[in-house]
Coordinates of C-alpha atoms and ligand atoms in Angstrom, one line a residue:
Chain A
M1 CA 94.9 82.4 46.1
S2 CA 93.1 79.5 45.5
L3 CA 89.2 80.6 44.7
L4 CA 87.9 77.2 47.3
K5 CA 89.6 75.9 49.6
V6 CA 88.7 72.8 51.8
Q7 CA 89.9 71.6 55.1
S8 CA 89.6 68.9 57.5
L9 CA 85.2 68.9 56.6
N10 CA 83.3 66.2 58.9
L11 CA 80.1 66.4 58.5
S12 CA 78.1 63.1 59.5
F13 CA 74.2 62.6 59.3
G14 CA 73.8 59.5 62.6
G15 CA 76.8 58.4 62.5
V16 CA 77.4 57.5 58.9
N17 CA 80.4 60.1 57.9
A18 CA 78.8 61.3 54.9
I19 CA 82.1 64.1 54.0
D20 CA 85.3 62.8 56.6
A21 CA 88.2 64.5 56.9
L22 CA 87.7 66.3 53.0
S23 CA 90.5 68.6 52.1
L24 CA 90.7 69.6 48.9
T25 CA 91.5 73.0 46.8
I26 CA 89.6 74.3 43.7
E27 CA 92.0 76.8 41.6
P28 CA 90.4 79.3 40.0
G29 CA 89.8 79.3 36.2
P30 CA 89.7 75.6 34.5
I31 CA 87.4 72.9 34.3
H32 CA 87.0 70.7 37.6
S33 CA 85.4 67.4 38.2
I34 CA 84.9 65.8 41.4
I35 CA 84.0 61.8 40.6
G36 CA 83.0 59.1 42.6
P37 CA 80.7 56.1 43.8
N38 CA 76.8 56.9 44.6
G39 CA 77.2 58.2 47.8
A40 CA 80.4 59.4 47.8
G41 CA 79.9 62.6 49.6
K42 CA 79.6 64.7 46.1
T43 CA 76.3 66.0 46.7
T44 CA 77.0 66.3 50.6
L45 CA 80.7 68.8 49.1
F46 CA 78.2 70.5 47.4
N47 CA 75.5 71.5 50.3
L48 CA 78.5 72.3 52.3
I49 CA 80.5 74.7 50.1
T50 CA 76.4 76.1 49.0
G51 CA 75.9 76.7 52.8
V52 CA 72.6 74.2 52.6
Y53 CA 73.9 72.3 55.3
V54 CA 76.4 73.2 58.1
P55 CA 79.5 71.2 59.2
S56 CA 79.9 69.2 61.6
D57 CA 84.0 69.8 61.9
G58 CA 86.3 72.0 59.9
Q59 CA 86.9 74.6 57.5
I60 CA 85.4 75.9 53.9
L61 CA 87.9 79.0 52.7
F62 CA 86.5 80.9 49.6
E63 CA 88.5 83.8 48.6
D64 CA 90.8 83.0 51.7
K65 CA 87.6 84.0 53.9
E66 CA 85.9 81.3 55.4
I67 CA 82.7 80.5 54.8
A68 CA 81.1 77.6 56.8
G69 CA 78.6 78.2 58.2
K70 CA 77.4 81.2 56.9
K71 CA 74.1 81.9 54.5
P72 CA 73.4 80.1 51.2
W73 CA 71.5 83.7 50.4
T74 CA 74.7 85.1 51.5
L75 CA 76.7 83.2 50.1
A76 CA 75.3 83.4 46.5
A77 CA 75.8 87.1 46.6
M78 CA 80.0 86.8 47.3
G79 CA 79.7 84.3 43.6
L80 CA 78.9 81.2 44.3
A81 CA 76.3 79.3 42.6
R82 CA 75.5 75.6 41.8
T83 CA 72.3 73.2 40.0
F84 CA 71.4 70.6 42.0
Q85 CA 71.1 66.5 40.8
N86 CA 67.1 66.4 41.5
L87 CA 65.4 69.7 39.9
Q88 CA 64.6 72.3 41.2
I89 CA 62.9 74.6 39.0
F90 CA 60.0 77.3 40.1
F91 CA 57.8 75.3 39.0
N92 CA 54.9 77.7 39.1
M93 CA 57.2 80.4 37.6
T94 CA 57.5 81.3 33.5
A95 CA 60.6 79.5 31.9
I96 CA 61.7 83.3 31.8
D97 CA 60.6 84.3 35.7
N98 CA 63.0 81.2 36.6
I99 CA 65.8 83.6 35.6
M100 CA 64.9 86.7 37.1
V101 CA 64.4 84.9 41.0
G102 CA 69.2 84.2 39.8
M103 CA 68.8 88.4 39.3
H104 CA 67.7 88.7 42.8
L105 CA 70.4 90.6 44.3
N106 CA 70.6 92.6 41.5
S107 CA 67.3 93.5 41.6
D108 CA 65.1 96.1 43.6
T109 CA 64.0 94.5 46.4
R110 CA 62.3 97.7 48.6
F111 CA 58.7 96.6 49.9
L112 CA 56.8 99.6 49.3
P113 CA 58.2 100.7 46.2
S114 CA 56.9 97.2 44.8
L115 CA 53.6 97.5 46.6
L116 CA 53.5 100.8 44.1
R117 CA 54.9 99.8 41.6
L118 CA 57.2 102.5 41.0
K119 CA 59.2 103.7 37.6
S120 CA 62.7 102.7 39.2
I121 CA 60.7 98.7 39.9
I122 CA 58.8 98.4 36.3
R123 CA 62.2 99.8 34.7
G124 CA 64.9 97.4 36.5
D125 CA 62.3 94.2 35.6
N126 CA 62.7 95.2 31.8
E127 CA 66.1 95.2 32.4
N128 CA 67.0 92.4 33.9
R129 CA 64.3 90.2 31.4
E130 CA 65.5 90.8 28.3
K131 CA 69.3 90.2 30.3
S132 CA 67.1 86.9 31.4
A133 CA 66.2 85.8 27.3
E134 CA 69.6 86.7 26.5
L135 CA 70.5 84.4 29.1
L136 CA 68.1 81.7 28.0
K137 CA 69.3 82.2 24.4
F138 CA 73.2 81.9 26.1
V139 CA 72.2 78.3 27.3
G140 CA 69.9 77.3 23.9
L141 CA 67.0 77.9 24.7
G142 CA 65.8 81.0 22.6
D143 CA 62.4 78.8 22.1
Y144 CA 61.3 78.3 25.4
I145 CA 61.4 82.7 26.5
G146 CA 57.4 82.6 26.5
A147 CA 57.6 79.2 27.8
D148 CA 56.1 77.5 31.5
T149 CA 58.5 75.4 33.1
D150 CA 55.3 72.5 33.3
S151 CA 55.1 71.6 29.4
M152 CA 58.9 72.7 28.7
P153 CA 61.1 68.7 27.7
Y154 CA 63.8 67.5 30.7
G155 CA 67.1 68.5 28.8
A156 CA 66.0 72.3 27.9
L157 CA 64.5 72.6 32.6
K158 CA 68.7 70.7 32.9
R159 CA 69.8 73.7 30.9
L160 CA 67.2 76.6 32.7
E161 CA 68.7 75.6 36.2
I162 CA 72.1 76.5 34.8
A163 CA 70.7 79.7 33.1
R164 CA 68.9 80.6 35.8
S165 CA 72.3 79.7 38.7
L166 CA 74.8 81.7 35.8
A167 CA 71.9 85.2 36.3
T168 CA 73.2 85.4 39.9
Q169 CA 76.7 86.3 37.6
P170 CA 78.4 84.1 39.9
K171 CA 82.9 83.6 39.9
I172 CA 82.2 79.8 40.6
L173 CA 79.3 77.7 39.5
L174 CA 78.5 74.0 40.9
L175 CA 77.4 71.2 38.4
D176 CA 75.3 68.3 39.5
E177 CA 75.3 65.9 37.3
P178 CA 74.2 68.1 34.9
A179 CA 73.9 65.2 32.5
A180 CA 72.1 62.9 33.8
G181 CA 68.7 61.6 31.6
L182 CA 69.8 63.6 29.0
N183 CA 70.6 61.7 25.5
P184 CA 74.2 61.7 23.9
A185 CA 72.8 64.5 21.5
E186 CA 72.4 66.3 24.1
T187 CA 75.5 65.7 26.5
G188 CA 77.6 66.9 23.2
E189 CA 75.8 70.2 23.5
L190 CA 75.2 70.6 27.1
D191 CA 80.1 69.3 27.2
G192 CA 80.5 72.8 25.0
L193 CA 78.0 75.0 27.5
I194 CA 79.9 73.9 29.7
Q195 CA 83.3 75.0 27.7
K196 CA 81.7 78.3 26.8
I197 CA 80.9 79.1 30.9
A198 CA 84.5 78.6 31.5
A199 CA 85.5 80.3 28.8
S200 CA 83.3 83.0 30.1
G201 CA 85.4 82.9 33.2
V202 CA 83.3 81.1 35.8
T203 CA 85.2 78.6 37.9
V204 CA 83.5 75.4 37.1
V205 CA 83.0 72.4 39.1
L206 CA 81.2 69.7 37.3
V207 CA 79.7 66.4 39.2
E208 CA 79.2 63.9 37.1
H209 CA 79.1 59.6 35.9
D210 CA 79.0 60.5 32.1
M211 CA 83.3 59.8 31.9
K212 CA 83.3 60.4 28.4
L213 CA 81.9 64.2 29.3
V214 CA 84.4 64.5 32.3
M215 CA 87.2 62.9 30.2
G216 CA 86.3 65.6 28.0
V217 CA 86.3 68.4 29.9
S218 CA 88.5 68.7 32.7
D219 CA 91.3 70.3 34.0
H220 CA 91.6 69.0 36.9
I221 CA 89.9 65.8 38.5
I222 CA 89.5 64.7 42.5
V223 CA 87.9 61.0 42.8
L224 CA 85.6 61.1 46.6
E225 CA 85.2 57.5 47.9
S226 CA 83.1 57.6 51.3
G227 CA 83.0 61.0 52.0
K228 CA 87.1 61.2 51.9
L229 CA 89.8 61.5 49.1
L230 CA 90.7 59.2 46.6
C231 CA 93.7 60.7 44.4
E232 CA 93.3 63.8 42.3
G233 CA 94.9 64.8 38.7
S234 CA 95.0 65.6 35.6
A235 CA 92.5 62.7 33.4
D236 CA 95.3 61.3 32.1
E237 CA 95.9 60.9 35.3
I238 CA 92.7 59.8 37.5
R239 CA 92.6 57.4 34.3
H240 CA 95.4 55.3 34.8
N241 CA 94.8 55.2 38.5
P242 CA 95.0 51.8 39.4
D243 CA 92.7 52.9 43.3
V244 CA 90.8 54.7 41.2
I245 CA 89.9 52.2 38.2
A246 CA 89.2 49.5 41.6
A247 CA 87.0 51.9 43.1
Y248 CA 85.0 53.4 40.5
L249 CA 85.9 53.6 37.4
G250 CA 86.6 49.4 36.1
E251 CA 88.5 48.2 33.8
S252 CA 87.3 49.9 30.4
G253 CA 87.9 52.9 33.0
R254 CA 91.5 53.3 31.0
N255 CA 89.8 53.2 27.4
L256 CA 88.0 56.7 28.3
Chain B
M1 CA 48.4 100.6 29.3
N2 CA 48.0 97.4 27.6
F3 CA 44.1 96.5 28.0
K4 CA 43.9 93.0 27.4
T5 CA 47.0 91.7 30.0
P6 CA 45.0 90.6 32.9
R7 CA 46.3 92.3 35.3
T8 CA 44.7 95.6 33.6
G9 CA 42.0 93.9 32.3
G10 CA 41.0 92.4 36.0
M11 CA 40.9 95.7 37.3
L12 CA 39.5 96.9 35.2
T13 CA 36.3 94.1 35.2
L14 CA 36.7 95.0 38.8
A15 CA 36.3 97.9 38.6
A16 CA 33.2 97.7 36.9
L17 CA 31.3 95.5 38.8
I18 CA 31.9 97.4 42.1
T19 CA 30.5 100.7 39.8
I20 CA 27.4 98.9 38.9
M21 CA 26.7 97.3 41.7
P22 CA 24.7 98.8 43.4
L23 CA 22.1 98.8 40.1
F24 CA 20.6 95.3 41.4
L25 CA 21.2 95.8 45.0
P26 CA 17.1 96.0 45.6
N27 CA 17.8 96.3 49.4
S28 CA 19.8 96.3 52.9
F29 CA 20.0 92.8 52.8
Y30 CA 21.7 92.5 49.5
Y31 CA 23.9 95.5 50.5
D32 CA 25.1 93.4 53.9
I33 CA 26.2 90.6 51.9
V34 CA 27.7 92.5 48.6
I35 CA 29.5 94.3 52.0
L36 CA 30.9 91.0 53.7
I37 CA 32.0 89.7 50.4
G38 CA 34.3 92.8 50.0
I39 CA 35.5 92.5 54.3
N40 CA 36.7 88.4 53.3
A41 CA 38.1 89.6 49.6
I42 CA 39.9 91.6 51.1
V43 CA 41.5 90.0 53.7
C44 CA 41.6 86.4 51.0
V45 CA 43.6 88.9 48.6
G46 CA 46.5 89.1 51.5
L47 CA 46.7 85.7 52.7
N48 CA 46.4 84.5 49.9
L49 CA 50.1 86.8 48.8
L50 CA 50.8 83.5 52.1
I51 CA 49.0 80.7 50.6
G52 CA 48.8 80.9 46.9
Y53 CA 52.3 82.8 45.8
T54 CA 54.4 81.9 49.2
G55 CA 53.6 78.3 49.9
Q56 CA 52.9 78.9 53.3
I57 CA 49.5 77.6 55.3
S58 CA 47.8 79.4 58.3
L59 CA 44.9 78.2 60.0
G60 CA 44.5 80.9 62.3
H61 CA 44.5 84.5 60.0
A62 CA 41.1 85.0 61.4
G63 CA 43.2 86.0 64.9
F64 CA 44.6 88.7 63.7
F65 CA 40.9 90.1 62.2
G66 CA 40.0 89.3 65.4
I67 CA 42.2 92.0 67.0
G68 CA 41.8 94.5 64.6
A69 CA 38.2 94.2 65.1
Y70 CA 38.7 94.3 68.7
F71 CA 41.4 97.3 69.1
S72 CA 38.6 99.5 67.1
G73 CA 36.1 98.1 68.8
I74 CA 37.8 98.9 73.2
L75 CA 40.4 101.3 71.6
G76 CA 36.8 103.9 70.0
I77 CA 34.6 102.6 73.9
E78 CA 36.6 102.1 76.8
Y79 CA 39.3 105.6 75.6
A80 CA 37.5 107.3 73.4
W81 CA 40.1 107.1 70.6
P82 CA 39.6 108.2 67.6
A83 CA 38.1 105.6 64.9
F84 CA 41.3 106.3 62.5
A85 CA 43.9 106.2 65.1
A86 CA 42.5 102.8 66.8
M87 CA 42.2 101.4 63.7
L88 CA 45.9 101.9 62.6
A89 CA 46.9 101.1 66.0
G90 CA 45.6 97.9 66.1
A91 CA 47.7 97.6 63.0
V92 CA 50.6 98.2 64.5
F93 CA 49.5 96.1 67.3
V94 CA 49.4 93.4 64.7
G95 CA 52.0 94.3 63.1
V96 CA 54.9 93.8 65.6
I97 CA 52.7 90.2 67.1
S98 CA 52.4 88.7 63.7
F99 CA 55.7 89.8 63.5
L100 CA 57.1 88.6 66.9
V101 CA 55.3 85.4 66.1
A102 CA 56.3 84.6 62.5
R103 CA 60.2 84.8 63.4
P104 CA 59.7 80.8 65.4
I105 CA 56.7 80.3 63.4
M106 CA 57.1 80.3 59.8
K107 CA 60.8 77.8 60.5
L108 CA 57.7 74.9 60.5
K109 CA 57.6 73.0 57.1
G110 CA 54.2 71.8 55.7
H111 CA 51.5 69.8 58.9
Y112 CA 54.1 72.0 61.9
L113 CA 53.3 75.1 59.9
A114 CA 49.2 73.8 59.9
M115 CA 49.4 73.5 63.7
G116 CA 51.2 75.9 64.7
T117 CA 49.2 78.6 62.7
L118 CA 46.2 77.0 64.3
G119 CA 47.4 77.6 67.9
M120 CA 48.3 81.4 67.0
G121 CA 44.4 81.6 66.3
I122 CA 43.2 80.0 68.6
I123 CA 45.4 81.2 71.3
I124 CA 43.7 85.2 70.5
S125 CA 40.6 83.9 70.5
I126 CA 40.5 82.5 74.1
I127 CA 42.4 85.8 74.7
L128 CA 40.0 87.5 73.6
T129 CA 37.1 85.8 74.7
Q130 CA 38.1 86.1 78.6
E131 CA 39.3 89.0 78.9
G132 CA 35.4 89.5 80.0
D133 CA 36.6 93.2 81.4
L134 CA 37.2 94.6 78.0
T135 CA 36.0 92.5 75.5
G136 CA 32.6 91.3 76.7
G137 CA 33.7 88.2 76.4
P138 CA 32.0 85.0 74.6
D139 CA 28.5 87.3 74.3
G140 CA 30.2 89.9 72.8
M141 CA 30.4 93.7 72.5
P142 CA 29.6 97.3 70.6
V143 CA 31.8 99.3 68.4
N144 CA 31.4 103.6 68.3
P145 CA 30.3 103.9 64.3
F146 CA 33.1 105.2 62.4
T147 CA 34.0 108.8 61.9
V148 CA 36.8 110.5 59.8
F149 CA 36.3 115.0 60.0
G150 CA 33.5 114.8 62.7
F151 CA 30.8 112.3 59.9
S152 CA 30.0 109.4 60.9
V153 CA 29.9 107.0 58.4
Y154 CA 25.9 105.2 58.3
G155 CA 24.5 102.5 56.5
E156 CA 24.6 100.4 53.8
K157 CA 25.4 102.5 50.7
T158 CA 28.1 104.5 51.7
W159 CA 29.9 101.5 53.3
Y160 CA 29.1 99.7 50.3
W161 CA 31.7 102.8 48.0
I162 CA 34.7 101.8 51.1
V163 CA 34.4 98.1 51.3
G164 CA 34.6 98.9 47.0
A165 CA 37.3 101.0 47.9
V166 CA 39.2 99.9 50.0
L167 CA 40.2 96.2 47.7
L168 CA 40.1 97.8 44.2
I169 CA 43.2 99.7 47.2
T170 CA 44.7 95.6 48.3
V171 CA 43.8 94.5 44.3
W172 CA 45.7 96.5 43.1
L173 CA 48.3 96.7 46.2
S174 CA 48.5 92.8 45.4
L175 CA 49.5 92.5 41.8
N176 CA 51.7 94.9 41.9
L177 CA 53.0 93.0 44.8
V178 CA 53.9 89.7 42.5
D179 CA 54.8 91.7 39.8
S180 CA 58.0 92.9 40.9
P181 CA 61.3 91.2 42.4
V182 CA 59.7 90.4 45.7
G183 CA 57.1 88.8 44.4
R184 CA 59.3 86.5 42.4
A185 CA 61.0 85.8 45.4
L186 CA 57.3 84.7 46.9
R187 CA 57.3 82.8 44.6
S188 CA 60.6 80.7 45.0
V189 CA 59.5 79.5 48.0
H190 CA 56.5 78.0 47.1
G191 CA 58.4 76.4 44.2
S192 CA 61.6 75.4 46.1
E193 CA 63.4 76.6 49.1
V194 CA 66.5 75.4 48.5
A195 CA 66.7 76.5 44.9
A196 CA 65.5 80.4 45.8
E197 CA 67.8 80.3 49.1
T198 CA 71.1 79.1 46.8
L199 CA 70.3 82.7 44.2
G200 CA 70.3 84.6 46.9
V201 CA 66.8 85.3 47.7
D202 CA 66.7 85.2 52.2
V203 CA 64.0 83.2 52.9
P204 CA 63.0 83.4 56.4
H205 CA 62.8 87.0 54.8
Y206 CA 60.4 86.8 52.5
K207 CA 58.1 84.2 55.0
V208 CA 58.1 86.8 57.9
L209 CA 57.6 89.6 55.4
I210 CA 54.9 88.4 53.8
F211 CA 53.4 86.8 56.9
V212 CA 53.1 90.4 58.4
A213 CA 51.4 92.2 55.0
S214 CA 48.7 89.7 55.1
A215 CA 48.3 89.8 58.9
V216 CA 48.5 93.3 59.1
I217 CA 45.2 93.7 56.1
A218 CA 43.4 90.9 58.2
S219 CA 43.9 93.8 60.8
L220 CA 43.5 96.5 58.8
A221 CA 39.5 94.4 57.3
G222 CA 39.1 93.1 60.8
S223 CA 38.4 97.5 61.6
I224 CA 36.6 97.9 59.4
Y225 CA 34.1 94.8 60.1
A226 CA 33.8 96.6 63.3
H227 CA 32.6 99.6 62.8
Y228 CA 29.9 98.5 59.6
A229 CA 28.6 95.3 61.1
G230 CA 28.7 97.9 65.1
F231 CA 28.7 94.7 67.2
I232 CA 31.7 91.9 67.7
T233 CA 32.1 88.9 69.1
P234 CA 35.3 86.4 69.6
E235 CA 34.1 85.0 66.6
E236 CA 35.2 86.9 64.1
A237 CA 38.6 85.8 65.4
G238 CA 38.0 82.1 65.9
F239 CA 39.2 78.8 64.5
I240 CA 35.9 78.8 61.4
H241 CA 36.6 81.7 60.6
S242 CA 40.2 81.2 59.3
I243 CA 39.2 78.2 57.5
E244 CA 36.1 79.9 55.2
L245 CA 39.1 82.2 55.0
V246 CA 41.3 79.5 53.9
T247 CA 38.7 77.5 51.8
M248 CA 37.9 80.8 49.4
V249 CA 41.6 80.8 48.9
V250 CA 42.0 77.1 47.9
L251 CA 38.3 77.8 45.7
G252 CA 39.0 80.9 44.1
G253 CA 42.8 79.6 43.0
M254 CA 45.9 79.6 44.8
A255 CA 48.4 82.1 43.8
S256 CA 45.4 84.7 41.1
T257 CA 44.7 87.5 43.3
F258 CA 41.6 87.2 41.2
G259 CA 40.8 84.2 42.6
A260 CA 40.5 85.1 46.2
V261 CA 37.7 87.9 45.2
V262 CA 35.7 85.3 43.2
G263 CA 36.1 82.2 46.2
A264 CA 35.3 85.5 48.3
A265 CA 32.7 86.2 46.8
I266 CA 30.9 82.3 45.8
L267 CA 31.2 81.7 49.9
T268 CA 30.0 84.6 51.0
I269 CA 26.7 83.5 48.9
L270 CA 26.5 80.0 49.3
P271 CA 25.5 80.7 53.0
Q272 CA 22.9 83.5 52.5
L273 CA 21.5 81.2 49.0
L274 CA 20.4 78.5 51.8
T275 CA 19.7 78.4 54.8
V276 CA 19.5 74.5 55.6
F277 CA 23.2 75.7 55.2
H278 CA 24.2 76.8 58.2
D279 CA 23.6 73.8 60.1
Y280 CA 26.4 72.1 58.1
E281 CA 28.3 75.3 57.2
M282 CA 31.5 73.6 58.7
L283 CA 30.4 69.7 56.8
A284 CA 29.9 72.1 53.1
F285 CA 33.0 74.0 53.2
G286 CA 35.1 70.4 53.8
A287 CA 33.3 69.4 51.3
I288 CA 34.3 72.3 49.0
L289 CA 37.7 72.2 50.0
I290 CA 38.4 68.4 49.7
G291 CA 36.5 69.0 45.8
T292 CA 39.0 71.5 44.8
M293 CA 42.0 70.1 46.2
I294 CA 41.4 66.1 44.3
F295 CA 39.5 68.1 40.7
M296 CA 40.3 71.6 40.7
R297 CA 43.5 71.3 42.6
R298 CA 45.1 74.8 41.5
G299 CA 41.5 76.9 41.5
L300 CA 38.3 78.1 39.7
V301 CA 40.4 81.6 38.3
P302 CA 43.2 79.4 37.1
T303 CA 41.6 76.4 35.9
L304 CA 38.7 78.4 34.0
A305 CA 41.0 80.4 32.1
S306 CA 44.1 78.3 31.3
L307 CA 40.5 76.5 30.2
F308 CA 39.9 79.8 28.2
Q309 CA 43.1 80.5 26.8
R310 CA 42.9 76.3 25.1
K311 CA 39.7 77.7 23.3
L312 CA 41.0 80.7 21.8
S313 CA 43.7 79.1 20.6
Ligands
ADP401 N1 70.0 64.6 54.4 C1 70.9 64.1 55.0 N2 70.3 62.9 55.5 C2 70.8 62.1 56.0 N3 72.3 61.0 55.2 C3 72.2 61.9 54.1 C4 71.7 63.0 54.0 N4 72.2 62.9 52.2 C5 73.6 62.1 52.1 N5 72.9 61.5 52.8 C6 74.0 60.6 53.6 O1 75.6 60.4 52.9 C7 76.2 60.4 51.8 C8 76.5 60.5 51.0 O2 75.3 61.2 49.8 P1 76.1 61.6 48.7 O3 76.6 62.7 49.3 O4 74.1 62.3 48.1 O5 76.6 61.0 47.7 P2 76.9 61.2 46.3 O6 76.0 62.7 45.1 O7 78.0 61.5 45.8 O8 76.3 60.3 45.4 C9 75.3 58.5 51.4 O9 75.5 57.6 52.8 C10 73.9 59.7 51.8 O10 73.3 58.4 52.2
MG402 MG1 74.9 63.1 44.4

């Protein structure tokens, strides 16, 4: 059984086909990357898979169940999680509270007990706060447990988003340009983090322009162009594919 | 209990203030002002959950206040309902109405939401004005005294303690809610809707939930006001009252429960201090709203709190 399957997917914005008859399959387990020039439709594909957009046509199957058009919070409960190309941190909350929102589906959200702050609410919050602190440490943000998000550096916020999406206990994690804006040292640490996440049993799908990172971590690479599948394969196959070199990598791509 | 947390410390401070306040209130004129502060503060604590924490504006909440007030007035006078039952009926009615309105209206964002809630408030106050047979029209109507177990509640002193207790309870419930998974879900909607929904937060559900909750609080406060004042007019439900409430929330501090209380206190006292103020009330409220947005976007209490913390460290 494939984990995620997209079949003849279409989405157009006012006549522009952002996703154009796209079909692809993500098998469970390894690290997958989706690459392609700006405007290829990578973010739009993530938005479709996570229910932020509804496709004009086509199917999205998650564990063989049709999910196209389902609400994002339903999909989160099914095990889909993501980060965002443009930071979507809750800047009105502390770092740890950001992560606790990620535990929403595993929290006691009954209204009356919350109003009265019953013991069960306090107990659940204490447990989740501890788990959140663990997650912060897992992504290397142990120093920011009590921090306000508006005083955290950009690189830390990128990781905070990853930790927050992991808090939903996903089966698949979609990372949209996690290395954008990071310095080489931070990108190196991100490389390690992605492998750690994959090793913990979460299937990772990475959208990224940093080819060194992509070629290094990916077991499977998908290349998009103008909303269509250009080709897919292993890092080696993609590196030497003349179509990819022409459309995206350029001649220097062979050396990555 | 940790007395140093803003939560417990704030609750104790508020309780202490309410307890000793009567020592400084020489006559019923002062009691009247403080009771009005309390009633406005109750509405503002609820409204702050919607505006400050969830980030959704309402320019029509005085409408719900008005419905609560008129339910207590009309059911009491015309149908001789017991005060408690009328108050509850008003709250249930507002709960249903606000739920029905919230579903379509909370889909709107930004300016559109402001316009939608503005229209809703205006419709409510027009209905209260036009249904003269029931409501007394623009001149208003008298309201029966509040009666429990055959005893009528009279006098500023009694009302002072009732309003004080209801305010304390409202503040406590609000603090509880904010510091819970539901409260974090509400704040996440303010922070980033798309992030919230992809993390599992049913965003429309929480918007509707908090809209209804804040409307019901406004309705209950309206009923209390009606019995206390003994006379109500459609102005209570009007646009100007809605703007006053929003200004109180914004000045005191968005996403600060105690800020809502402070905002209500300042903007209830101000018109009393400056009698000339009365003619220019809307002008002054507008100026305060603009000034706060430009010079102190987070509002009084959060700004002062972080200044104070910086001094300490
Ligand atoms: N919300 C939107 N409204 C209109 N056009 C959009 C929207 N989102 C994406 N697009 C368009 O869809 C195409 C794909 O964009 P995107 O998915 O962001 O590309 P990528 O992430 O691969 O850089 C682009 O032409 C972009 O302008
Ligand atoms: Mg993109």
